XYZ file of C-alpha atoms in Angstrom:
606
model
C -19.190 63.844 -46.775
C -21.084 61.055 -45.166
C -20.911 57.347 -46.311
C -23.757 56.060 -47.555
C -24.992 52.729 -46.003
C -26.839 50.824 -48.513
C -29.795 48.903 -46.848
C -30.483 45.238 -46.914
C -34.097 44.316 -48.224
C -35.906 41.954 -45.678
C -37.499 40.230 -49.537
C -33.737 39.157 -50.153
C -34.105 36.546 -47.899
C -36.737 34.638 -49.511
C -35.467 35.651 -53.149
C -31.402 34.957 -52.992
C -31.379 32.886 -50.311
C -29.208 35.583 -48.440
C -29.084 37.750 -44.802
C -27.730 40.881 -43.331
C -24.344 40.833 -42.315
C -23.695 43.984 -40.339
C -22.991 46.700 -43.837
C -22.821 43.631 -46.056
C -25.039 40.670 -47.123
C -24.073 36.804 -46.845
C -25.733 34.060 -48.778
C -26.842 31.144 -46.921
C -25.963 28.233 -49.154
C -21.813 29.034 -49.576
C -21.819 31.671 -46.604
C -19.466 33.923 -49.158
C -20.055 37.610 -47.941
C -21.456 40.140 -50.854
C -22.231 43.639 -51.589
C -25.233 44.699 -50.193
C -26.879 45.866 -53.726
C -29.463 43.843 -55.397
C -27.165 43.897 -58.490
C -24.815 42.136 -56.919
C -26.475 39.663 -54.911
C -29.062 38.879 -57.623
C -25.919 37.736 -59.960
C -24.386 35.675 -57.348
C -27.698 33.940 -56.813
C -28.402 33.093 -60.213
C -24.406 31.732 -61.074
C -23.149 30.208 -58.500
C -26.683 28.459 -56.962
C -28.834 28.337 -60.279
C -29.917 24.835 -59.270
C -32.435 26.776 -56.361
C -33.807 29.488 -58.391
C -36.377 27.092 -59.420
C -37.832 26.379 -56.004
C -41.223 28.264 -55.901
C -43.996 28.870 -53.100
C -43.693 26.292 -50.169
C -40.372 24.972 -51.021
C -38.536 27.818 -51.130
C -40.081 29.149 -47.689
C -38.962 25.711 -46.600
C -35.470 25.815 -48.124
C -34.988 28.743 -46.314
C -36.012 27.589 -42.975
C -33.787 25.347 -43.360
C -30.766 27.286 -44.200
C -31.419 29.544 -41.577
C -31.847 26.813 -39.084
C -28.117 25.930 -40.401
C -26.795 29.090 -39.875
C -28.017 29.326 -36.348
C -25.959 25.869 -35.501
C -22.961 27.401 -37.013
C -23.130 30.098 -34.775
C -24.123 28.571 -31.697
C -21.555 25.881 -32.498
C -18.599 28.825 -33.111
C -20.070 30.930 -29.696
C -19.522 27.714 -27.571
C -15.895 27.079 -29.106
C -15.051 30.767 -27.936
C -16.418 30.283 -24.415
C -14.852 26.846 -23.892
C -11.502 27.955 -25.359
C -11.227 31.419 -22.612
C -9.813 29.926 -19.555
C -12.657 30.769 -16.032
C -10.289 32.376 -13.336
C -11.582 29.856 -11.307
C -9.752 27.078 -14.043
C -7.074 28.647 -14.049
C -6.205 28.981 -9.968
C -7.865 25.218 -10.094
C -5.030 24.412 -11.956
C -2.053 26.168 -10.174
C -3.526 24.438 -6.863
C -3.010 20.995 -8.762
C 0.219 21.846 -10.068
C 1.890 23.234 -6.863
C 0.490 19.981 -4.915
C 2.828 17.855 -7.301
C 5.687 19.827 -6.621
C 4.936 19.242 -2.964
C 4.391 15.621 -3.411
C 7.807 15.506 -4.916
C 9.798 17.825 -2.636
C 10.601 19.963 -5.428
C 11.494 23.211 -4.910
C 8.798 26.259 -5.375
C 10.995 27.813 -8.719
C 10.056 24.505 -10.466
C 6.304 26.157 -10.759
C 8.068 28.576 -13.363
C 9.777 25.484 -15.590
C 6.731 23.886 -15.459
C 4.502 26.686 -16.830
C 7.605 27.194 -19.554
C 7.691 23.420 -20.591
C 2.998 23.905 -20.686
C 3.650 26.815 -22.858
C 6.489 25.406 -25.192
C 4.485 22.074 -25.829
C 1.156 24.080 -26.368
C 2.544 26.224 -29.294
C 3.797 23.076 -31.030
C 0.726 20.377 -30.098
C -2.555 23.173 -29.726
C -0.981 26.876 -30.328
C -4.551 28.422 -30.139
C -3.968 27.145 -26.340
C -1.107 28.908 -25.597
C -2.826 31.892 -23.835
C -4.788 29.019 -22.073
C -1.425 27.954 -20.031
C -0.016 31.224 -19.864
C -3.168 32.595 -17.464
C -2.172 30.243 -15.136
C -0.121 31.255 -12.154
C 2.846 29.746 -11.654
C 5.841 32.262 -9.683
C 7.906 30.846 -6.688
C 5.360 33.175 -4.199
C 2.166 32.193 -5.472
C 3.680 28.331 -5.317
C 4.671 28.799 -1.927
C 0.849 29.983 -0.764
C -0.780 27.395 -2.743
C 1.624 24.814 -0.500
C 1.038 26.424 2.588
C -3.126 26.977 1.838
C -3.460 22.957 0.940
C -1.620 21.546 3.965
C -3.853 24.551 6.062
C -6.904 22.636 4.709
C -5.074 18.934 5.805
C -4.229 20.529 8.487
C -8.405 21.359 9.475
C -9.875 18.229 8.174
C -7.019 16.713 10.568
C -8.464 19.035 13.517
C -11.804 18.120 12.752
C -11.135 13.953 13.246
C -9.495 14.593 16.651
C -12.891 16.053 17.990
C -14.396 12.838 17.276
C -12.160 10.250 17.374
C -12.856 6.845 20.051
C -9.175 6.408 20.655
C -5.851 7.166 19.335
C -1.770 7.064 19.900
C 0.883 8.843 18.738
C 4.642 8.000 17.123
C 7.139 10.441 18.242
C 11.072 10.888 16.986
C 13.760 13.349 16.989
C 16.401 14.364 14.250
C 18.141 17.313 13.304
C 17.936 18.762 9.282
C 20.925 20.033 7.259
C 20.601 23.143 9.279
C 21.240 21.336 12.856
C 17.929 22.497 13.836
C 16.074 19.606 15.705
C 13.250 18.616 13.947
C 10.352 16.592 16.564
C 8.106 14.659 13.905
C 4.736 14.243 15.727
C 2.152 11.462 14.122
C -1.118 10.713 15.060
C -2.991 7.320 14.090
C -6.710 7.424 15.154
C -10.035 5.552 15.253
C -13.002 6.993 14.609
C -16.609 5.628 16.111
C -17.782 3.559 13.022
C -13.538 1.971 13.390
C -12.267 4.003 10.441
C -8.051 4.519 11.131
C -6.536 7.574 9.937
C -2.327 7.923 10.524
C -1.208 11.589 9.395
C 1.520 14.072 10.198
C 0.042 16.011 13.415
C 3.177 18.976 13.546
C 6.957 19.478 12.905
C 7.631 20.574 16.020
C 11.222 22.889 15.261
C 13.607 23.436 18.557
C 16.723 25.060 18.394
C 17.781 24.916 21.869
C 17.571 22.232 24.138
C 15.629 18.798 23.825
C 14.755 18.163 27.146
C 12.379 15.305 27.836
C 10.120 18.241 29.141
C 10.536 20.158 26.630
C 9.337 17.745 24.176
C 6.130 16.549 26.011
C 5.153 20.065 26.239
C 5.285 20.572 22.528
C 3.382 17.012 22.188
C 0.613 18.395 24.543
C 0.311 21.649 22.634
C 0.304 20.139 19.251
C -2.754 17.800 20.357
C -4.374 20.704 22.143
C -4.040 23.006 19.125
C -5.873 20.006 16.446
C -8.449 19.421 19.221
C -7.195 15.948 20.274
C -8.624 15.307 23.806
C -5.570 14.119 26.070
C -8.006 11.404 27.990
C -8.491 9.495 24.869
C -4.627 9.361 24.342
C -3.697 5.405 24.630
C -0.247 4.797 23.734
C 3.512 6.822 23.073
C 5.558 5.096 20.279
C 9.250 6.079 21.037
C 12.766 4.896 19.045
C 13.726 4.169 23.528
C 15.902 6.699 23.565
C 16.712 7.967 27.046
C 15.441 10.838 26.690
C 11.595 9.345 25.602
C 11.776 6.496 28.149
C 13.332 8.227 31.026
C 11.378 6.854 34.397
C 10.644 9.968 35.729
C 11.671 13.049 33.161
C 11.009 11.330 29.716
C 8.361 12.118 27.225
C 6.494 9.129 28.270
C 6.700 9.454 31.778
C 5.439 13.262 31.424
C 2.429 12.520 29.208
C 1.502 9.813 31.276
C 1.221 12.200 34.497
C -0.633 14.510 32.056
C -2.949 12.070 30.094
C -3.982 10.876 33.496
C -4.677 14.137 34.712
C -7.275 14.717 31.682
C -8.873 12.170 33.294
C -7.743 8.805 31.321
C -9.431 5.780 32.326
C -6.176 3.846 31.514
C -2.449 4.301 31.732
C -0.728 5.580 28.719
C 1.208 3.225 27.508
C 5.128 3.322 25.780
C 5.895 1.555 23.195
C 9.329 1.234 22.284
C 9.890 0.897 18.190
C 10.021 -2.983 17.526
C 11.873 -2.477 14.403
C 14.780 -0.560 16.499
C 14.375 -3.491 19.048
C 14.947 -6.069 16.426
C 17.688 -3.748 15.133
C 19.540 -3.792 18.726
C 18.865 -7.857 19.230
C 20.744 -8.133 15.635
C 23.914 -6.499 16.834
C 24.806 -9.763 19.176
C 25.826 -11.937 16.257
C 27.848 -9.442 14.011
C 31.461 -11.243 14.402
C 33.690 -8.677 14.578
C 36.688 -10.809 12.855
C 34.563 -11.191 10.009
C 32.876 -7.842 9.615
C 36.112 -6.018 9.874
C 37.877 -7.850 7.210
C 34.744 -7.236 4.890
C 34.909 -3.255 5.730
C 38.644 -3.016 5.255
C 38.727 -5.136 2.126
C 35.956 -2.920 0.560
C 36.888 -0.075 1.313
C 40.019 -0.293 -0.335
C 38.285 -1.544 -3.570
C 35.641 1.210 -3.891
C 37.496 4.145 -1.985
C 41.337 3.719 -2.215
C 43.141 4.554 -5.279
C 40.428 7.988 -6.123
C 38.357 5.229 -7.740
C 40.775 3.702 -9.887
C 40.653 0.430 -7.690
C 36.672 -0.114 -8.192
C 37.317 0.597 -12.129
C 39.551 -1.739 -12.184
C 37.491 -4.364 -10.575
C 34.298 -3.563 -12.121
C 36.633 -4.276 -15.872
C 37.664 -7.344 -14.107
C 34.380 -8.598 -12.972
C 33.171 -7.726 -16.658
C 35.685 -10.012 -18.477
C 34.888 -12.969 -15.868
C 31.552 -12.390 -16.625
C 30.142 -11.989 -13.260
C 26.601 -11.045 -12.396
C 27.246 -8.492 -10.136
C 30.425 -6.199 -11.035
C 30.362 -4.112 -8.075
C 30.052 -4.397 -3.952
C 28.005 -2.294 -1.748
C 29.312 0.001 0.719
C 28.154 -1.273 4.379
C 27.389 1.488 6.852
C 26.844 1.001 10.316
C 23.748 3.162 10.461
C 22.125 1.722 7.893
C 22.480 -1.634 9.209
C 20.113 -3.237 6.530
C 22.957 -3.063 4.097
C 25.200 -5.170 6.414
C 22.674 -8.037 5.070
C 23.371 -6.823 1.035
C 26.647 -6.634 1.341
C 27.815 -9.644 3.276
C 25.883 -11.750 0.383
C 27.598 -10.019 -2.316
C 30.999 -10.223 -0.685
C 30.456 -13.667 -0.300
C 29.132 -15.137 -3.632
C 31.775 -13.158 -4.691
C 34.881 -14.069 -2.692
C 37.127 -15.848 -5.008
C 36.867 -13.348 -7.654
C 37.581 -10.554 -4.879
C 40.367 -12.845 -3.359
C 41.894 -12.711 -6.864
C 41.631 -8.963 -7.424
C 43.428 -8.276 -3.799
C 46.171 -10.848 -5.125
C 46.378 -8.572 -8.402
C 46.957 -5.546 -6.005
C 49.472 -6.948 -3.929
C 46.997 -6.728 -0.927
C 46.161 -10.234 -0.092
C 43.246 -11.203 2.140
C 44.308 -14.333 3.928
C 41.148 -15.022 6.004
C 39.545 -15.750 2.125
C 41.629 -18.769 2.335
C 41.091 -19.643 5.664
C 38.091 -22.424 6.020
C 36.961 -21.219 9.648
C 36.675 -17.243 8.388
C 35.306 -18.391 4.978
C 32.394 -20.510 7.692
C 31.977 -17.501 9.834
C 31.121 -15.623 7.063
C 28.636 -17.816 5.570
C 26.920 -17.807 8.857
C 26.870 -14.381 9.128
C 25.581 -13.908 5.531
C 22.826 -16.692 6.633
C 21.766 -14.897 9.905
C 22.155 -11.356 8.671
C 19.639 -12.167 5.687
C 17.220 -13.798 7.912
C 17.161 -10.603 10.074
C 16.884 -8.594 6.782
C 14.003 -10.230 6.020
C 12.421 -9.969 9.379
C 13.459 -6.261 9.435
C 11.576 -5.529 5.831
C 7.903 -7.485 7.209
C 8.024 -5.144 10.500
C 8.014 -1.592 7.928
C 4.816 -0.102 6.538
C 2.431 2.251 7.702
C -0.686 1.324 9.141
C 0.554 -1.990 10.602
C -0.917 -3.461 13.213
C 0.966 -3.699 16.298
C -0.399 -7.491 16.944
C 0.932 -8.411 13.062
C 4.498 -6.791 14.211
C 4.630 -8.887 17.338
C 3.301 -11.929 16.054
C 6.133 -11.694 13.519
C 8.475 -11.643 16.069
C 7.260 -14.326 17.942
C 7.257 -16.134 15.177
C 10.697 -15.427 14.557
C 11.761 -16.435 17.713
C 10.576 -19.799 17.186
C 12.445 -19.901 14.104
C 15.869 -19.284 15.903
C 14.766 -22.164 18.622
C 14.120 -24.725 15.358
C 17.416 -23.390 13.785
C 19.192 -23.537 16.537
C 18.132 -27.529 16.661
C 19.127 -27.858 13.608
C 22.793 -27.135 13.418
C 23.153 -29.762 16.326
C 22.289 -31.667 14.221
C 24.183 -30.890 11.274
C 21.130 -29.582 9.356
C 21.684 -26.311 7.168
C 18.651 -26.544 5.401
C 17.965 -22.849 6.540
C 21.398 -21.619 5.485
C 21.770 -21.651 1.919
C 25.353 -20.511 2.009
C 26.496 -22.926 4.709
C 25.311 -25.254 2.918
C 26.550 -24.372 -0.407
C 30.394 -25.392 1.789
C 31.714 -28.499 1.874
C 30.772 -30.821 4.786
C 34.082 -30.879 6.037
C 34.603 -26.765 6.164
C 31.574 -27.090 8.656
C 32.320 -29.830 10.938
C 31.975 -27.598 14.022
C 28.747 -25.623 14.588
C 29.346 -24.348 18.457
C 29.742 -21.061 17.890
C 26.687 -20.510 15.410
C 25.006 -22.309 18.181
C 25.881 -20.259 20.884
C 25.296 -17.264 18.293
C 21.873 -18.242 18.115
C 21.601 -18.646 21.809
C 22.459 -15.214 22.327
C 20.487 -13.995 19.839
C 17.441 -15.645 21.293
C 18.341 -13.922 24.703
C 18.429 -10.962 23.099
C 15.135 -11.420 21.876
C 13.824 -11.887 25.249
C 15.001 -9.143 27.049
C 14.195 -6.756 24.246
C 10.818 -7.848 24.034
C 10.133 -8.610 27.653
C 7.887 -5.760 27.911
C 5.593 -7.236 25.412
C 3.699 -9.326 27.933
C 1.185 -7.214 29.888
C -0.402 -6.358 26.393
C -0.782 -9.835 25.895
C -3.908 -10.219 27.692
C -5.772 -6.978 25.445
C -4.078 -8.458 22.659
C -5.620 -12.064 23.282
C -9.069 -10.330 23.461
C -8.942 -8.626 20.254
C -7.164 -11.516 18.475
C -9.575 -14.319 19.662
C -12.350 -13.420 21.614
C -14.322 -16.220 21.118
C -11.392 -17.959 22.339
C -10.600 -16.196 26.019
C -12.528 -17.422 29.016
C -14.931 -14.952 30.525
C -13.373 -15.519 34.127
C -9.946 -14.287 32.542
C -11.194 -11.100 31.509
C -12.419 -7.593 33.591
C -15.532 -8.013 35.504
C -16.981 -5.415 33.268
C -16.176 -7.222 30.025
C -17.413 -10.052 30.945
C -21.252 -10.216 30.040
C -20.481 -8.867 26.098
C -17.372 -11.728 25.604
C -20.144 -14.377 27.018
C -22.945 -12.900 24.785
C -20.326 -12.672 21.955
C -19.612 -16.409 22.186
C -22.810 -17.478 21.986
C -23.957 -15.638 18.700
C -23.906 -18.307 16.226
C -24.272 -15.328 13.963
C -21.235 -13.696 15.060
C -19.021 -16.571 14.993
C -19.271 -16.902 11.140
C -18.523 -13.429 10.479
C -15.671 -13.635 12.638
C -14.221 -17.155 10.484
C -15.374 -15.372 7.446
C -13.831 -11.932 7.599
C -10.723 -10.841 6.114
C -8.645 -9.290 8.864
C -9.520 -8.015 12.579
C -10.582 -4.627 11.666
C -13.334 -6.079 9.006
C -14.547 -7.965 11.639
C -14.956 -5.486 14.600
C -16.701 -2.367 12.212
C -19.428 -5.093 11.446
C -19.986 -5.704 15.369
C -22.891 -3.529 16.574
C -21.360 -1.113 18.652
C -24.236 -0.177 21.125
C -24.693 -4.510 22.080
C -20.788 -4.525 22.748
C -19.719 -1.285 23.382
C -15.991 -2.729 25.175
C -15.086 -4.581 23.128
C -15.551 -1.858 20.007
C -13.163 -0.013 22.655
C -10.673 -2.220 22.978
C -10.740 -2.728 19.556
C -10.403 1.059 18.682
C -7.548 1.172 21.403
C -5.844 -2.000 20.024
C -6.275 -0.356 16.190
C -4.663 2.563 16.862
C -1.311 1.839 18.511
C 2.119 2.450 16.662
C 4.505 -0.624 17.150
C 6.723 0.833 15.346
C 8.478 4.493 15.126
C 8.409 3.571 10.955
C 6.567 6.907 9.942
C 8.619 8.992 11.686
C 11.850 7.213 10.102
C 10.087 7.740 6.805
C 9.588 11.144 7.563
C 13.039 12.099 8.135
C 14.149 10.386 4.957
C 11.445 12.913 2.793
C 12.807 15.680 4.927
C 15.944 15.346 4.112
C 14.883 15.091 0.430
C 12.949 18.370 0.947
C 15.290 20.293 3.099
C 18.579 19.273 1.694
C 21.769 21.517 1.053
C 20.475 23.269 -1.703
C 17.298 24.384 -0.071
C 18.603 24.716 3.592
C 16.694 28.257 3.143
C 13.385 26.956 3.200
C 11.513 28.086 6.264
C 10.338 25.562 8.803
C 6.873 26.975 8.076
C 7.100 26.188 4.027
C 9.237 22.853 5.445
C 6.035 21.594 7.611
C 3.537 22.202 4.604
C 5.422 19.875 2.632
C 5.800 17.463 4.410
C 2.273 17.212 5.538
C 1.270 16.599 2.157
C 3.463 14.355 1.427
C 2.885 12.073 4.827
C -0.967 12.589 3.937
C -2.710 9.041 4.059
C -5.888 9.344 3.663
C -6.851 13.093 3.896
C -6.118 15.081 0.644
C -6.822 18.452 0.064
C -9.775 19.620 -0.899
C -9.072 22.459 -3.849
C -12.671 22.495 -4.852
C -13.361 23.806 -1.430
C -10.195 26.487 -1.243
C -10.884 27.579 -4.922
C -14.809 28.455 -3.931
C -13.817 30.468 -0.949
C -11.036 32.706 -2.975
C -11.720 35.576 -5.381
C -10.133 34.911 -8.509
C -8.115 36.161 -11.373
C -5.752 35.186 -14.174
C -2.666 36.053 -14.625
C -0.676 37.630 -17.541
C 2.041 36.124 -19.617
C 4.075 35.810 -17.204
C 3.377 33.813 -13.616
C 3.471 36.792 -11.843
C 0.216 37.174 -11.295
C -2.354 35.236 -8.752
C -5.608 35.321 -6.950
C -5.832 37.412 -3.649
C-alpha cells in the first residue's frame, strides 16, 4: 500500500510562522523540523513561540518577511561553506606544483612528496579534521613529483629561451666536475643584459659527458646549448673559465674554439677569456704557505682529531672544557678547501699552549711550540692567511661586477705594498697576532718581507692580463673622467656630449651604483656607451656560480640518490640556480586538464 504524503498548506506560512521542508514542515523562528499536520504544527506554534501569536495584519506579513529573509542567509551562508570547503582540481594540482618546487629548492628527494602529504593529513585530522579530504586530493607520489620538477624547470627553461632572443649582450661562466657517479658534469651559466640594462644570471644546461672532455668537445656542447635557448653567438662577449688547460688552451681550448666561432657569427669584437679571479687569488696565496709551519699544524692535528678512533679529540675536547677554553675543538685543514687553512691556523694558534700541553700529556711533544722563530712563522702565517680569507670571501657572490672584483684586488695589492712598509719598520699594526708576541720574539722581519714580496709578484703575474680591459673598464667607471682623444673614433662625439650635460653629471654623482646610472641614460642619444655598458654588465669575473653549483649538486646527487637521472638531475638544479626567473604555475596549471586524486597520491592530472 502506498504512503500517504501529507501536504503542506501555503496559509501555514503566514499562520505558524513555518515552511515546507521536503515531506516535513520547519518553523522559522527555532528552525526545529515538525510533522507536516496542522495538529502538530499549530501546538508547536502556540507553546514554544506564544509571544508571536499576537502579531496581526501588517506585522505579521512583516515578521515573516523577515524570517524568511533569515532563512535565505542561512542557506546561502551554509551553500558557500560547502563550495569553499570541496577542493577545485585546479587547487589541488596548484598545490602539488608548489609543494614539489620546495622539494626541488631543497634537493630533496621525489619520495619526500609522500611524507609530506602524510605529515598534511596527520596535522589536518588533529587541527581542521573536516579538511582532511582537502589534503588527501592532492597529488603527491614519487612520479607525479618527478613531472611537476621536470614541467617547472621546462617553463624556466622557456622564459630563459625567450631573454636570449632579445638580449644586448651577454657572457657565459663555464666549469667542469664529475658527480658521485664519475660522470662529468659541464655546468653552463649565462648572465645577460637586456635593452632597457636589466641582468639576468641563470643555469643555461648541465651538459653530461661520459667519455672524453676534450676542449672541442666542450665548446661544441657550449655552442649547442646557446643555439638550442636562442642565444645569438655574435652577441657573445666574454668566456669565464677556472684556467684550466683544457679552457685556456691557445689553439684547442674552449676559449680559443668559441672565439673562432663567435667571430664567425659575425662578432664585432673578440671574445674575451676570463680566467676566475677568485682561483687566481687562490693560486697567488699558495706562495706564502711555509711549509715548516703548515706541516707541523697538519701532523699535530691530525693526531688529535684522527689518531686514537677518536679517543684523542675526546680527550682534548674534556681537557679544553675543564680549562675553560672558548673553543674546545680544532678544524680539520684540507688542501682543497684552502679557505679553512685561514680557520684553522687561527685556532691552532690562540690555542697553542693548551695544545702544547695536551701533546705533552700524550707523550707526543711538539717542539717547534716552544721554539720562538716557528711560534713567529706561525703568527705570520695566521696574519697573512686571514687577510687572504678575507679577500677571498669579498670576491664570492653572484651577480658581481667584474670591475668591483678587480678593484678589490687592486686594492689589495696596495695593501701588501703598505704592509710590506710596515714590517721594515717594525710596525704590526696589521697583524694582530704578531703583535700580540713579544717584541723580542719578532726582532727579525726578512722573511715576512720577502713573503710579501713574493706574494705581490704573484699578484702581478696572475693578474697581468687584467690590463687591456682597463681602458673599457675606465669608460664605464668614469666617463666623465676619460679624454675624448683616448677613446675610439666612434665613441667619441657621445663621451664629449656626455660631459657636457650638466644634467647628466648629477645623476651620475647622485646614483647609487653604475648600473642605476647607465638604465637612466637615454639609450637612442648614446647608443655606445649603453653598449659598453651592457657588455661591461654582463661579464663573469669569477667562475663562483659554477663552484656553487657543484656544491648543490653534490647535495642533490649524492650517494644515496646516485640513481637520479641526469634529466631529473638538470631540473633541479635549474630551479635551484634560478635568480630571477621563477616558474610560472599559474601559467602550467591553465594549460593542463585537471583532476584530484584519491586517498592516496597516486593519482594526478594528465
Amino acid at each position: 500500500m502506498a504512503k500517504h504524503r501529507r501536504s503542506f498548506s501555503k496559509e501555514w506560512e503566514l499562520t505558524y510562522f513555518c515552511v515546507e521542508d521536503d515531506d516535513s514542515a520547519r518553523c522559522l523562528v527555532c528552525s526545529e523540523k515538525l510533522i507536516c499536520k496542522k495538529y502538530n504544527i499549530e501546538r508547536h506554534h502556540k507553546s514554544r513561540h506564544a509571544n508571536l501569536t499576537t502579531l496581526e495584519g501588517p506585522m505579521r506579513a512583516e515578521k515573516l518577511a523577515e524570517l524568511l529573509e533569515e532563512r535565505q542567509a542561512v542557506i546561502e551562508s551554509a551553500s558557500q561553506s560547502i563550495r569553499e570547503d570541496r577542493l577545485t582540481p585546479e587547487a589541488a594540482v596548484r598545490t602539488s606544483f608548489k609543494i614539489a618546487h620546495k622539494i626541488a629548492m631543497r634537493g630533496k628527494p621525489f619520495t619526500d612528496g609522500e611524507f609530506v602529504k602524510e605529515c598534511m593529513t596527520e596535522a589536518a585530522e588533529i587541527l581542521c579534521p573536516t579538511m582532511v579530504p582537502k589534503f588527501a586530493s592532492v597529488a603527491l607520489s614519487p612520479a607525479t613529483i618527478q613531472r611537476r620538477i621536470v614541467e617547472l624547470a621546462d617553463d624556466v627553461s622557456q622564459q630563459l629561451h625567450a631573454k636570449g632572443k632579445t638580449v644586448v649582450a651577454f657572457s657565459v661562466a663555464v666549469d667542469e666536475s664529475t658527480d658521485d657517479t664519475s660522470v662529468a658534469q659541464v655546468a653552463v651559466f649565462v648572465r645577460g643584459v637586456e635593452e632597457n640594462l636589466e641582468e639576468f644570471e641563470e643555469l643555461l644546461a648541465m651538459v653530461s659527458l661520459d667519455g672524453q672532455t676534450t676542449g672541442e668537445i666542450t665548446a661544441d656542447a657550449i655552442e649547442s646549448a646557446l643555439e638550442n635557448a636562442g642565444f645569438p653567438l655574435d652577441r657573445m662577449f666574454s668566456l669565464a673559465t677556472d684556467g684550466a688547460p683544457s679552457m685556456t688552451g691557445r689553439f684547442a681550448g674552449v676559449v680559443a674554439r668559441l672565439r673562432l666561432k663567435v667571430k664567425a657569427a659575425g662578432a664585432a669584437t673578440d671574445l674575451i677569456g676570463v680566467h676566475c679571479i677568485i682561483h687566481r687569488e687562490a693560486l697567488c696565496s699558495k706562495v706564502v704557505r711555509l711549509k715548516s709551519v703548515m706541516d707541523v699544524v697538519t701532523k699535530t692535528i691530525n693526531f688529535i682529531r684522527v689518531k686514537g678512533q677518536g679517543l684523542n679529540r675526546r680527550e682534548f675536547q674534556t681537557l679544553m672544557k675543564d680549562m675553560e677554553m672558548e673553543h674546545t675543538d680544532l678544524p680539520f685543514y684540507t688542501e682543497v678547501r684552502w679557505l679553512s687553512c685561514g680557520k684553522t691556523l687561527k685556532r691552532f694558534f690562540e690555542m697553542r699552549d693548551e695544545i702544547a700541553l695536551f701533546m705533552e700529556m700524550k707523550q707526543f711533544p711538539v717542539d717547534e711550540l716552544k721554539d720562538p722563530v716557528w711560534v713567529r712563522n706561525l703568527a705570520f702565517l695566521t696574519d697573512i692567511t686571514g687577510h687572504l680569507n678575507d679577500l677571498n670571501v669579498q670576491l664570492q657572490g653572484r651577480g658581481k661586477l667584474i670591475v668591483d672584483l678587480l678593484d678589490l684586488v687592486k686594492a689589495f695589492l696596495l695593501k701588501l705594498d703598505l704592509w710590506k712598509m710596515q714590517l721594515q719598520e717594525h710596525d704590526y699594526s696589521h697583524f694582530n697576532c704578531l703583535k700580540s708576541m713579544s717584541y723580542s720574539d719578532i726582532d727579525d722581519n726578512d722573511m715576512f718581507i720577502h713573503s710579501l714580496q713574493d706574494l705581490i709578484s704573484a699578484f702581478n703575474h696572475w693578474f697581468s692580463d687584467a690590463e687591456p680591459l682597463d681602458s673599457l673598464l675606465q669608460i664605464f667607471v668614469a666617463p666623465f673622467a676619460v679624454k675624448p682623444t683616448e677613446v675610439a673614433a666612434d665613441l667619441q662625439m657621445e663621451i664629449i656630449d656626455l660631459q657636457c650635460d650638466r644634467q647628466l653629471k648629477e645623476r651620475f654623482r647622485l646614483s647609487k651604483d653604475l648600473p642605476s646610472f647607465y638604465k637612466l641614460l637615454p639609450r637612442l642619444r648614446f647608443p655606445k656607451l649603453h653598449l659598453i655598458a651592457a657588455r661591461v654588465m654582463c661579464m663573469f669575473g669569477s667562475t663562483f656560480v659554477c663552484e656553487q653549483f657543484y656544491s648543490l649538486m653534490n647535495i642533490t646527487k649524492s650517494k644515496y640518490r646516485s640513481a637520479i637521472s641526469n634529466e631529473n638531475l638538470q631540473a633541479s638544479l635549474r630551479l635551484m640556480c634560478a635568480q630571477k626567473i621563477v616558474p610560472n604555475i599559474d601559467r602550467i596549471v591553465s594549460r593542463k586538464r585537471c583532476q584530484v586524486s584519491g586517498g592516496t597520491s597516486s593519482s594526478s592530472s594528465n
